[in-house]
mmCIF file of C-alpha atoms in Angstrom:
data_model
loop_
_atom_site.group_PDB
_atom_site.id
_atom_site.type_symbol
_atom_site.label_atom_id
_atom_site.label_comp_id
_atom_site.label_asym_id
_atom_site.label_seq_id
_atom_site.Cartn_x
_atom_site.Cartn_y
_atom_site.Cartn_z
ATOM 1 C CA MET A 1 7.794 -21.077 -40.009
ATOM 2 C CA LEU A 2 6.940 -23.081 -36.896
ATOM 3 C CA ILE A 3 5.516 -19.993 -35.141
ATOM 4 C CA SER A 4 3.285 -19.217 -38.136
ATOM 5 C CA LEU A 5 2.106 -22.812 -38.240
ATOM 6 C CA ALA A 6 1.337 -22.810 -34.492
ATOM 7 C CA TRP A 7 -0.641 -19.579 -34.806
ATOM 8 C CA SER A 8 -2.660 -20.915 -37.743
ATOM 9 C CA SER A 9 -3.402 -24.066 -35.759
ATOM 10 C CA LEU A 10 -4.700 -22.011 -32.793
ATOM 11 C CA CYS A 11 -6.845 -19.858 -35.079
ATOM 12 C CA SER A 12 -8.441 -22.982 -36.590
ATOM 13 C CA ARG A 13 -9.852 -23.911 -33.142
ATOM 14 C CA LYS A 14 -11.134 -20.484 -32.098
ATOM 15 C CA LYS A 15 -13.929 -21.469 -29.710
ATOM 16 C CA SER A 16 -11.949 -23.803 -27.475
ATOM 17 C CA VAL A 17 -8.867 -21.563 -27.637
ATOM 18 C CA ILE A 18 -10.825 -18.442 -26.611
ATOM 19 C CA LEU A 19 -12.400 -20.211 -23.639
ATOM 20 C CA THR A 20 -9.006 -21.516 -22.532
ATOM 21 C CA PHE A 21 -7.499 -18.048 -22.999
ATOM 22 C CA ILE A 22 -10.175 -16.460 -20.788
ATOM 23 C CA SER A 23 -9.515 -19.047 -18.083
ATOM 24 C CA LEU A 24 -5.779 -18.344 -18.244
ATOM 25 C CA LEU A 25 -6.344 -14.576 -18.279
ATOM 26 C CA ILE A 26 -8.431 -14.679 -15.093
ATOM 27 C CA SER A 27 -6.081 -16.992 -13.185
ATOM 28 C CA ILE A 28 -2.921 -15.121 -14.191
ATOM 29 C CA SER A 29 -4.562 -11.783 -13.355
ATOM 30 C CA VAL A 30 -5.443 -13.069 -9.880
ATOM 31 C CA LEU A 31 -1.890 -14.297 -9.251
ATOM 32 C CA ILE A 32 -0.250 -11.101 -10.513
ATOM 33 C CA SER A 33 -2.702 -8.947 -8.533
ATOM 34 C CA VAL A 34 -2.053 -10.795 -5.279
ATOM 35 C CA GLU A 35 1.721 -10.572 -5.668
ATOM 36 C CA HIS A 36 1.689 -6.929 -6.780
ATOM 37 C CA ILE A 37 -0.640 -5.789 -4.005
ATOM 38 C CA ARG A 38 1.403 -7.743 -1.451
ATOM 39 C CA GLN A 39 4.650 -6.099 -2.561
ATOM 40 C CA GLN A 40 3.124 -2.635 -2.944
ATOM 41 C CA ALA A 41 1.366 -2.810 0.429
ATOM 42 C CA LYS A 42 4.691 -3.570 2.112
ATOM 43 C CA THR A 43 6.400 -0.768 0.206
ATOM 44 C CA SER A 44 3.549 1.624 0.996
ATOM 45 C CA PHE A 45 3.713 0.862 4.714
ATOM 46 C CA ASN A 46 7.520 0.837 4.929
ATOM 47 C CA ARG A 47 7.913 4.182 3.164
ATOM 48 C CA THR A 48 5.417 6.001 5.394
ATOM 49 C CA ILE A 49 8.001 7.039 7.962
ATOM 50 C CA SER A 50 11.774 7.227 7.757
ATOM 51 C CA GLY A 51 14.496 8.392 10.115
ATOM 52 C CA ALA A 52 12.421 7.972 13.283
ATOM 53 C CA ASP A 53 14.108 5.995 16.050
ATOM 54 C CA LEU A 54 11.299 5.710 18.601
ATOM 55 C CA ILE A 55 7.566 6.348 18.855
ATOM 56 C CA VAL A 56 6.231 7.054 22.340
ATOM 57 C CA GLY A 57 2.582 6.835 23.348
ATOM 58 C CA GLY A 58 0.216 5.332 25.866
ATOM 59 C CA PRO A 59 0.613 1.618 26.695
ATOM 60 C CA SER A 60 -1.699 0.076 24.087
ATOM 61 C CA GLY A 61 0.484 -2.476 22.298
ATOM 62 C CA GLN A 62 3.168 -1.620 19.764
ATOM 63 C CA LEU A 63 1.083 -2.449 16.687
ATOM 64 C CA ASN A 64 -1.798 -0.263 17.807
ATOM 65 C CA LEU A 65 0.585 2.586 18.637
ATOM 66 C CA LEU A 66 2.279 2.273 15.240
ATOM 67 C CA LEU A 67 -1.006 2.152 13.333
ATOM 68 C CA TYR A 68 -2.667 5.182 14.878
ATOM 69 C CA SER A 69 0.436 7.382 15.210
ATOM 70 C CA VAL A 70 1.975 6.767 11.775
ATOM 71 C CA PHE A 71 -0.802 5.370 9.576
ATOM 72 C CA HIS A 72 -3.698 7.177 11.284
ATOM 73 C CA MET A 73 -5.620 3.919 11.493
ATOM 74 C CA GLY A 74 -7.696 3.207 14.601
ATOM 75 C CA ASP A 75 -7.804 5.196 17.819
ATOM 76 C CA PRO A 76 -5.472 5.596 20.791
ATOM 77 C CA THR A 77 -6.562 4.011 24.055
ATOM 78 C CA SER A 78 -4.982 6.817 26.088
ATOM 79 C CA ASN A 79 -2.982 10.011 25.706
ATOM 80 C CA ILE A 80 0.252 11.019 27.414
ATOM 81 C CA ASP A 81 0.822 14.199 29.431
ATOM 82 C CA TYR A 82 2.176 17.230 27.645
ATOM 83 C CA GLN A 83 4.895 17.385 30.319
ATOM 84 C CA SER A 84 6.019 13.935 29.144
ATOM 85 C CA TYR A 85 6.476 15.319 25.639
ATOM 86 C CA GLU A 86 8.565 18.203 27.025
ATOM 87 C CA MET A 87 10.624 15.737 29.073
ATOM 88 C CA LEU A 88 11.351 13.709 25.933
ATOM 89 C CA LYS A 89 12.112 16.784 23.858
ATOM 90 C CA ASN A 90 14.617 18.059 26.422
ATOM 91 C CA ASP A 91 16.341 14.720 26.910
ATOM 92 C CA GLN A 92 20.034 15.017 26.060
ATOM 93 C CA GLN A 93 19.851 11.922 23.839
ATOM 94 C CA VAL A 94 16.991 13.317 21.688
ATOM 95 C CA ALA A 95 17.791 15.304 18.540
ATOM 96 C CA TRP A 96 14.185 16.185 17.736
ATOM 97 C CA ALA A 97 10.666 15.350 18.931
ATOM 98 C CA ILE A 98 7.405 15.624 16.959
ATOM 99 C CA PRO A 99 4.197 15.737 19.039
ATOM 100 C CA ILE A 100 1.024 14.270 17.534
ATOM 101 C CA SER A 101 -2.554 14.789 18.670
ATOM 102 C CA LEU A 102 -5.438 12.919 17.009
ATOM 103 C CA GLY A 103 -9.192 12.808 17.488
ATOM 104 C CA ASP A 104 -10.901 15.196 15.053
ATOM 105 C CA SER A 105 -11.595 15.093 11.322
ATOM 106 C CA HIS A 106 -12.599 17.182 8.335
ATOM 107 C CA ARG A 107 -15.007 15.636 5.814
ATOM 108 C CA GLY A 108 -13.598 12.155 6.390
ATOM 109 C CA PHE A 109 -9.913 13.208 6.546
ATOM 110 C CA ARG A 110 -8.012 12.877 9.828
ATOM 111 C CA VAL A 111 -6.965 16.034 11.659
ATOM 112 C CA LEU A 112 -3.512 15.914 13.234
ATOM 113 C CA GLY A 113 -2.357 18.426 15.802
ATOM 114 C CA THR A 114 1.391 19.111 15.838
ATOM 115 C CA ASN A 115 3.941 21.923 15.671
ATOM 116 C CA GLY A 116 6.549 23.261 13.250
ATOM 117 C CA ASP A 117 8.956 20.415 14.029
ATOM 118 C CA TYR A 118 6.678 18.127 12.021
ATOM 119 C CA PHE A 119 7.463 19.908 8.750
ATOM 120 C CA THR A 120 11.169 20.204 9.630
ATOM 121 C CA HIS A 121 11.946 16.660 10.785
ATOM 122 C CA TYR A 122 9.253 14.285 9.489
ATOM 123 C CA GLN A 123 10.649 12.087 6.720
ATOM 124 C CA PHE A 124 9.246 9.376 4.465
ATOM 125 C CA GLY A 125 10.523 7.001 1.787
ATOM 126 C CA ASP A 126 14.314 7.199 1.499
ATOM 127 C CA LYS A 127 14.599 9.968 4.097
ATOM 128 C CA LYS A 128 12.684 12.498 1.999
ATOM 129 C CA SER A 129 11.477 15.614 3.788
ATOM 130 C CA LEU A 130 8.041 17.173 3.415
ATOM 131 C CA GLU A 131 7.790 19.891 0.768
ATOM 132 C CA PHE A 132 5.103 22.429 -0.082
ATOM 133 C CA THR A 133 3.240 22.771 -3.359
ATOM 134 C CA ALA A 134 1.916 26.122 -2.191
ATOM 135 C CA GLY A 135 2.021 28.234 0.943
ATOM 136 C CA LYS A 136 4.051 27.621 4.088
ATOM 137 C CA PRO A 137 3.859 26.032 7.576
ATOM 138 C CA PHE A 138 1.792 27.400 10.443
ATOM 139 C CA ALA A 139 2.092 31.133 11.095
ATOM 140 C CA GLY A 140 -0.910 31.572 13.393
ATOM 141 C CA MET A 141 -2.709 29.368 15.897
ATOM 142 C CA PHE A 142 -5.643 28.690 13.570
ATOM 143 C CA ASP A 143 -3.613 28.061 10.438
ATOM 144 C CA THR A 144 -3.725 24.628 8.834
ATOM 145 C CA VAL A 145 -1.527 22.721 6.397
ATOM 146 C CA ILE A 146 -3.316 20.119 4.295
ATOM 147 C CA GLY A 147 -2.086 17.058 2.421
ATOM 148 C CA ALA A 148 -2.117 16.773 -1.367
ATOM 149 C CA ASP A 149 -5.141 14.458 -1.515
ATOM 150 C CA VAL A 150 -7.190 16.709 0.774
ATOM 151 C CA ALA A 151 -6.530 19.661 -1.514
ATOM 152 C CA LYS A 152 -7.200 17.644 -4.672
ATOM 153 C CA ASN A 153 -10.395 15.899 -3.536
ATOM 154 C CA LEU A 154 -11.971 18.929 -1.862
ATOM 155 C CA GLY A 155 -10.656 21.581 -4.261
ATOM 156 C CA TYR A 156 -8.939 23.649 -1.576
ATOM 157 C CA GLN A 157 -6.394 26.405 -2.097
ATOM 158 C CA VAL A 158 -4.213 28.482 0.195
ATOM 159 C CA GLY A 159 -6.381 31.035 2.012
ATOM 160 C CA ASP A 160 -9.548 28.921 2.085
ATOM 161 C CA LYS A 161 -11.295 28.382 5.407
ATOM 162 C CA ILE A 162 -12.300 24.953 6.730
ATOM 163 C CA ILE A 163 -14.321 23.683 9.696
ATOM 164 C CA VAL A 164 -13.038 20.803 11.801
ATOM 165 C CA ALA A 165 -15.496 18.251 13.199
ATOM 166 C CA HIS A 166 -15.311 16.173 16.360
ATOM 167 C CA GLY A 167 -14.628 12.455 15.776
ATOM 168 C CA ILE A 168 -13.178 10.650 12.757
ATOM 169 C CA GLY A 169 -16.272 9.634 10.768
ATOM 170 C CA HIS A 170 -17.271 10.975 7.366
ATOM 171 C CA THR A 171 -20.418 12.410 8.978
ATOM 172 C CA SER A 172 -20.323 14.331 12.240
ATOM 173 C CA PHE A 173 -23.020 16.165 14.178
ATOM 174 C CA SER A 174 -20.496 18.167 16.215
ATOM 175 C CA HIS A 175 -18.667 20.816 14.206
ATOM 176 C CA HIS A 176 -16.329 23.461 15.619
ATOM 177 C CA ASP A 177 -18.042 26.243 13.677
ATOM 178 C CA HIS A 178 -16.821 29.057 15.936
ATOM 179 C CA SER A 179 -13.163 28.430 15.093
ATOM 180 C CA PRO A 180 -12.557 28.048 11.348
ATOM 181 C CA PHE A 181 -9.036 27.269 10.179
ATOM 182 C CA VAL A 182 -7.280 29.093 7.347
ATOM 183 C CA ILE A 183 -5.192 27.014 4.937
ATOM 184 C CA SER A 184 -1.633 28.337 5.088
ATOM 185 C CA GLY A 185 0.023 25.604 3.045
ATOM 186 C CA ILE A 186 -0.498 22.552 0.826
ATOM 187 C CA LEU A 187 2.038 19.716 0.918
ATOM 188 C CA LYS A 188 3.427 17.953 -2.138
ATOM 189 C CA PRO A 189 2.218 14.359 -2.698
ATOM 190 C CA THR A 190 4.128 11.767 -0.673
ATOM 191 C CA GLY A 191 2.193 8.543 -1.325
ATOM 192 C CA THR A 192 1.685 8.205 2.441
ATOM 193 C CA PRO A 193 -1.143 8.991 4.917
ATOM 194 C CA VAL A 194 0.290 12.529 5.109
ATOM 195 C CA ASP A 195 -1.520 13.205 1.816
ATOM 196 C CA LYS A 196 -4.859 12.569 3.532
ATOM 197 C CA THR A 197 -4.207 14.558 6.682
ATOM 198 C CA VAL A 198 -5.243 18.026 7.852
ATOM 199 C CA HIS A 199 -2.451 19.415 10.055
ATOM 200 C CA VAL A 200 -3.287 22.006 12.711
ATOM 201 C CA THR A 201 -1.450 23.495 15.686
ATOM 202 C CA LEU A 202 -1.523 21.866 19.117
ATOM 203 C CA PRO A 203 -2.901 25.003 20.839
ATOM 204 C CA ALA A 204 -5.730 25.115 18.282
ATOM 205 C CA ILE A 205 -6.652 21.487 19.032
ATOM 206 C CA GLU A 206 -6.967 22.447 22.687
ATOM 207 C CA ALA A 207 -8.766 25.737 21.997
ATOM 208 C CA ILE A 208 -11.558 24.361 19.793
ATOM 209 C CA HIS A 209 -12.637 22.076 22.629
ATOM 210 C CA LEU A 210 -12.940 24.940 25.159
ATOM 211 C CA PRO A 211 -16.304 26.466 26.168
ATOM 212 C CA PRO A 212 -17.533 28.977 23.539
ATOM 213 C CA SER A 213 -17.071 31.971 25.834
ATOM 214 C CA GLN A 214 -13.408 31.161 26.529
ATOM 215 C CA LEU A 215 -12.793 30.319 22.871
ATOM 216 C CA ALA A 216 -14.254 33.700 21.852
ATOM 217 C CA LYS A 217 -11.767 35.496 24.110
ATOM 218 C CA ILE A 218 -8.886 33.674 22.473
ATOM 219 C CA LEU A 219 -10.195 34.465 18.988
ATOM 220 C CA ASP A 220 -10.598 38.147 19.955
ATOM 221 C CA GLY A 221 -7.092 38.264 21.389
ATOM 222 C CA GLU A 222 -8.267 38.863 24.948
ATOM 223 C CA GLU A 223 -6.527 35.696 26.104
ATOM 224 C CA GLU A 224 -3.284 34.102 24.998
ATOM 225 C CA SER A 225 -3.204 30.754 23.246
ATOM 226 C CA VAL A 226 -3.657 27.743 25.464
ATOM 227 C CA GLN A 227 -1.182 24.980 26.104
ATOM 228 C CA PRO A 228 -2.443 21.426 25.536
ATOM 229 C CA ASP A 229 -2.774 19.101 28.512
ATOM 230 C CA SER A 230 -1.844 15.982 26.553
ATOM 231 C CA VAL A 231 -0.754 14.590 23.212
ATOM 232 C CA THR A 232 -1.490 11.284 21.508
ATOM 233 C CA ALA A 233 2.091 10.283 20.693
ATOM 234 C CA VAL A 234 5.598 11.605 20.151
ATOM 235 C CA ILE A 235 7.947 10.634 17.302
ATOM 236 C CA LEU A 236 11.602 10.822 18.299
ATOM 237 C CA GLY A 237 14.857 11.132 16.403
ATOM 238 C CA LEU A 238 17.979 10.448 18.464
ATOM 239 C CA LYS A 239 21.454 11.928 18.267
ATOM 240 C CA THR A 240 22.970 8.459 18.114
ATOM 241 C CA LYS A 241 21.462 5.066 17.316
ATOM 242 C CA PHE A 242 23.335 3.518 20.222
ATOM 243 C CA ALA A 243 21.034 5.350 22.631
ATOM 244 C CA THR A 244 17.870 3.796 21.211
ATOM 245 C CA PHE A 245 17.499 0.804 23.504
ATOM 246 C CA LYS A 246 18.593 2.681 26.627
ATOM 247 C CA LEU A 247 16.070 5.463 26.027
ATOM 248 C CA GLN A 248 13.362 2.910 25.222
ATOM 249 C CA ARG A 249 13.995 1.193 28.552
ATOM 250 C CA ASP A 250 14.024 4.533 30.411
ATOM 251 C CA VAL A 251 10.728 5.599 28.809
ATOM 252 C CA ASN A 252 9.028 2.286 29.567
ATOM 253 C CA ASN A 253 10.114 2.623 33.222
ATOM 254 C CA TYR A 254 9.134 6.294 33.521
ATOM 255 C CA GLN A 255 7.258 6.768 36.798
ATOM 256 C CA ALA A 256 5.540 10.135 36.294
ATOM 257 C CA ASP A 257 3.383 8.937 33.379
ATOM 258 C CA ARG A 258 2.329 5.678 31.746
ATOM 259 C CA LEU A 259 4.478 5.595 28.605
ATOM 260 C CA MET A 260 5.446 2.996 26.018
ATOM 261 C CA ALA A 261 8.265 3.403 23.485
ATOM 262 C CA ILE A 262 8.456 1.278 20.339
ATOM 263 C CA LEU A 263 10.888 0.909 17.443
ATOM 264 C CA PRO A 264 8.987 1.515 14.160
ATOM 265 C CA GLY A 265 10.999 -1.112 12.262
ATOM 266 C CA VAL A 266 10.370 -3.813 14.859
ATOM 267 C CA ALA A 267 6.648 -3.010 14.959
ATOM 268 C CA LEU A 268 6.440 -3.200 11.156
ATOM 269 C CA ALA A 269 8.221 -6.564 11.192
ATOM 270 C CA GLU A 270 5.667 -7.840 13.698
ATOM 271 C CA LEU A 271 2.853 -6.556 11.490
ATOM 272 C CA TRP A 272 4.153 -8.441 8.434
ATOM 273 C CA GLN A 273 4.741 -11.545 10.522
ATOM 274 C CA MET A 274 1.080 -11.488 11.505
ATOM 275 C CA MET A 275 0.084 -10.962 7.893
ATOM 276 C CA GLY A 276 2.324 -13.808 6.708
ATOM 277 C CA THR A 277 -0.380 -16.468 7.092
ATOM 278 C CA VAL A 278 -2.894 -14.448 5.093
ATOM 279 C CA GLU A 279 -0.300 -13.848 2.366
ATOM 280 C CA SER A 280 0.472 -17.566 2.188
ATOM 281 C CA VAL A 281 -3.210 -18.498 1.907
ATOM 282 C CA LEU A 282 -3.766 -15.979 -0.896
ATOM 283 C CA ARG A 283 -0.702 -17.256 -2.735
ATOM 284 C CA VAL A 284 -1.818 -20.889 -2.458
ATOM 285 C CA ILE A 285 -5.297 -20.039 -3.747
ATOM 286 C CA SER A 286 -3.819 -18.081 -6.679
ATOM 287 C CA VAL A 287 -1.429 -20.900 -7.586
ATOM 288 C CA LEU A 288 -4.229 -23.492 -7.441
ATOM 289 C CA VAL A 289 -6.408 -21.363 -9.725
ATOM 290 C CA LEU A 290 -3.498 -21.016 -12.151
ATOM 291 C CA LEU A 291 -2.757 -24.764 -12.103
ATOM 292 C CA SER A 292 -6.383 -25.556 -12.849
ATOM 293 C CA SER A 293 -6.217 -23.251 -15.885
ATOM 294 C CA LEU A 294 -2.950 -24.781 -17.090
ATOM 295 C CA PHE A 295 -4.407 -28.267 -16.816
ATOM 296 C CA GLY A 296 -7.414 -26.924 -18.709
ATOM 297 C CA LEU A 297 -4.992 -25.866 -21.429
ATOM 298 C CA SER A 298 -3.474 -29.347 -21.426
ATOM 299 C CA THR A 299 -6.938 -30.915 -21.633
ATOM 300 C CA MET A 300 -7.847 -28.682 -24.581
ATOM 301 C CA LEU A 301 -4.717 -29.724 -26.455
ATOM 302 C CA LEU A 302 -5.340 -33.429 -25.701
ATOM 303 C CA ALA A 303 -8.935 -33.183 -26.864
ATOM 304 C CA SER A 304 -7.795 -31.710 -30.163
ATOM 305 C CA MET A 305 -5.429 -34.576 -30.937
ATOM 306 C CA ASN A 306 -8.135 -36.746 -32.579
ATOM 307 C CA GLU A 307 -9.100 -33.830 -34.839
ATOM 308 C CA ARG A 308 -5.476 -33.216 -35.795
ATOM 309 C CA LYS A 309 -4.493 -36.720 -36.920
ATOM 310 C CA GLY A 310 -4.876 -35.679 -40.549
ATOM 311 C CA GLU A 311 -2.908 -32.469 -39.938
ATOM 312 C CA ILE A 312 -0.104 -34.444 -38.285
ATOM 313 C CA ALA A 313 -0.061 -36.949 -41.185
ATOM 314 C CA VAL A 314 0.281 -34.092 -43.706
ATOM 315 C CA LEU A 315 3.139 -32.555 -41.728
ATOM 316 C CA ARG A 316 4.861 -35.933 -41.598
ATOM 317 C CA ALA A 317 4.453 -36.305 -45.350
ATOM 318 C CA LEU A 318 6.057 -32.865 -45.811
ATOM 319 C CA GLY A 319 9.105 -34.061 -43.902
ATOM 320 C CA ALA A 320 8.342 -32.892 -40.346
ATOM 321 C CA GLY A 321 9.831 -35.287 -37.811
ATOM 322 C CA PRO A 322 8.140 -36.370 -34.556
ATOM 323 C CA SER A 323 10.278 -33.866 -32.621
ATOM 324 C CA VAL A 324 8.900 -31.039 -34.787
ATOM 325 C CA ILE A 325 5.331 -32.129 -34.012
ATOM 326 C CA PHE A 326 6.240 -32.269 -30.311
ATOM 327 C CA ALA A 327 7.702 -28.738 -30.458
ATOM 328 C CA LEU A 328 4.674 -27.461 -32.386
ATOM 329 C CA VAL A 329 2.237 -28.456 -29.629
ATOM 330 C CA LEU A 330 4.468 -26.961 -26.931
ATOM 331 C CA LEU A 331 4.800 -23.767 -28.956
ATOM 332 C CA GLU A 332 1.012 -23.453 -29.273
ATOM 333 C CA ALA A 333 0.609 -23.711 -25.498
ATOM 334 C CA LEU A 334 3.464 -21.264 -24.864
ATOM 335 C CA MET A 335 2.085 -18.709 -27.327
ATOM 336 C CA LEU A 336 -1.349 -18.842 -25.735
ATOM 337 C CA VAL A 337 0.097 -18.455 -22.236
ATOM 338 C CA LEU A 338 2.393 -15.567 -23.216
ATOM 339 C CA ILE A 339 -0.525 -13.692 -24.783
ATOM 340 C CA ALA A 340 -2.550 -14.342 -21.615
ATOM 341 C CA ILE A 341 0.325 -13.021 -19.439
ATOM 342 C CA ALA A 342 0.638 -9.824 -21.498
ATOM 343 C CA SER A 343 -3.134 -9.328 -21.424
ATOM 344 C CA ALA A 344 -3.283 -9.973 -17.653
ATOM 345 C CA ILE A 345 -0.553 -7.404 -16.966
ATOM 346 C CA SER A 346 -2.405 -4.837 -19.093
ATOM 347 C CA LEU A 347 -5.718 -5.654 -17.406
ATOM 348 C CA VAL A 348 -4.372 -5.402 -13.845
ATOM 349 C CA SER A 349 -2.392 -2.267 -14.647
ATOM 350 C CA GLY A 350 -5.472 -0.595 -16.134
ATOM 351 C CA ALA A 351 -7.637 -1.603 -13.158
ATOM 352 C CA LEU A 352 -5.106 -0.201 -10.679
ATOM 353 C CA ALA A 353 -4.844 3.060 -12.612
ATOM 354 C CA LEU A 354 -8.640 3.321 -12.619
ATOM 355 C CA PHE A 355 -9.261 2.463 -8.959
ATOM 356 C CA SER A 356 -6.044 3.717 -7.304
ATOM 357 C CA ASP A 357 -7.758 6.742 -5.722
ATOM 358 C CA GLU A 358 -10.516 4.592 -4.202
ATOM 359 C CA LEU A 359 -8.001 2.070 -2.829
ATOM 360 C CA ALA A 360 -5.986 4.867 -1.250
ATOM 361 C CA ALA A 361 -9.035 6.625 0.169
ATOM 362 C CA HIS A 362 -10.772 3.601 1.681
ATOM 363 C CA TYR A 363 -7.945 1.203 2.489
ATOM 364 C CA GLY A 364 -4.850 3.402 2.750
ATOM 365 C CA LEU A 365 -3.143 1.428 -0.020
ATOM 366 C CA PHE A 366 -1.006 3.490 -2.380
ATOM 367 C CA LEU A 367 -0.580 1.076 -5.276
ATOM 368 C CA SER A 368 1.441 1.771 -8.392
ATOM 369 C CA ALA A 369 -0.158 0.890 -11.729
ATOM 370 C CA ASN A 370 3.277 0.030 -13.130
ATOM 371 C CA LEU A 371 3.620 -3.766 -13.054
ATOM 372 C CA LEU A 372 6.891 -3.883 -14.962
ATOM 373 C CA SER A 373 9.109 -5.137 -12.162
ATOM 374 C CA TRP A 374 11.523 -7.972 -11.400
ATOM 375 C CA GLU A 375 8.812 -9.780 -9.390
ATOM 376 C CA THR A 376 6.381 -9.668 -12.320
ATOM 377 C CA LEU A 377 9.081 -10.969 -14.668
ATOM 378 C CA GLN A 378 9.764 -13.864 -12.286
ATOM 379 C CA ILE A 379 6.068 -14.744 -12.167
ATOM 380 C CA ALA A 380 5.840 -14.621 -15.969
ATOM 381 C CA VAL A 381 8.836 -16.955 -16.350
ATOM 382 C CA ILE A 382 7.450 -19.408 -13.768
ATOM 383 C CA ILE A 383 4.036 -19.451 -15.491
ATOM 384 C CA ALA A 384 5.665 -20.005 -18.903
ATOM 385 C CA LEU A 385 7.754 -22.902 -17.563
ATOM 386 C CA ALA A 386 4.697 -24.397 -15.853
ATOM 387 C CA SER A 387 2.758 -24.200 -19.115
ATOM 388 C CA ILE A 388 5.534 -26.118 -20.893
ATOM 389 C CA VAL A 389 5.499 -28.824 -18.210
ATOM 390 C CA THR A 390 1.711 -29.261 -18.226
ATOM 391 C CA SER A 391 1.634 -29.238 -22.051
ATOM 392 C CA ALA A 392 4.241 -31.966 -22.287
ATOM 393 C CA ILE A 393 1.531 -34.666 -22.011
ATOM 394 C CA PRO A 394 -0.452 -33.623 -25.122
ATOM 395 C CA ALA A 395 2.844 -32.880 -26.900
ATOM 396 C CA PHE A 396 4.080 -36.403 -26.208
ATOM 397 C CA ASP A 397 0.732 -37.758 -27.413
ATOM 398 C CA ALA A 398 1.237 -35.828 -30.650
ATOM 399 C CA TYR A 399 4.784 -37.193 -30.842
ATOM 400 C CA LYS A 400 3.464 -40.787 -30.651
ATOM 401 C CA SER A 401 0.797 -40.028 -33.260
ATOM 402 C CA ALA A 402 3.494 -38.662 -35.549
ATOM 403 C CA LEU A 403 5.471 -41.888 -35.263
ATOM 404 C CA GLN A 404 2.430 -43.982 -36.201
ATOM 405 C CA SER A 405 0.873 -41.665 -38.773
ATOM 406 C CA ARG A 406 0.427 -42.614 -42.367
ATOM 407 C CA LEU A 407 -0.987 -40.421 -45.089
ATOM 408 C CA SER A 408 -4.304 -42.000 -46.005
ATOM 409 C CA GLY A 409 -5.454 -42.076 -49.581
#
């Protein structure tokens, strides 16, 4: 009965209610978007690599090393000698070592030089291994394995040939036309930068940068494959976690090459610590926008009190007590806010589903369109409680009017 009465009361003031609803919809959408993107960005970054104990590269700062080696963002300041990679691989404390070489691209997608250990040992999420949708890992020097998004966006299949370009831009004027790669495999989607990566062999990375005459001899089989002089970084898995800090210290003090070893988890924690201020600012702005909308709701309800004196008098005459009038006003505000919350969740979810590919392609953010989570429920409860608090003023005003009302003749 009270719900039906509250709904009828809202419908009788359509113009002001619609404007208030739009204000609430926008503010709640902003708050939910900020919180969802914040949580999903952390999840997206944290699930990119799993099971790796150390990442070794040139001394460029641990954040920079983490970003270019794992997330393929930015560029390395220096490479490390190939002999350093072999030293790390043969260390008695190392279970496996994945070499990484960056620098080229294919139609805007990063090219990563590595070897078969990448497909055997690289893990993401909750220690999930890479799997193939079609094909298999490298068999020849000029084979390539592409990520799911590369195959989807460019329409590639196993057996197709591709040309790698120098540099990482979407447009390049230096293409390695003399050494096309043949797609030997396509990886299953991972929701990580692996999906947007073209994987090639380390010898091929070295070969495509040789003079054309020497490259032609390799392609014709007159010369054996070349060994790279350097790699960008090495991802290490250790036999025991207890050796992590000792090996990190040994690598950082290595005399034959300038090396830096970082712990992926520590580097990620530093990244989120740096982002903490930005997150706080966005949260404060979102909360302020929401509060302004809730006070707008309160103002709308207060402004309607003069128009509703007759309605309140009729309800009093029908036996409704002041507490019922108080509850009616609160219920109107709560109904409007709950509808706005449901609409905001639908709106944000639809927008994420529509623009998820663009967000992943341009910003490396793999955002889920599913907003039904514990965090979203918490936000919805907090907003509902805040709406009750801010609506208490007009509700109390209605309560006082109910006490003083008389049915006029």
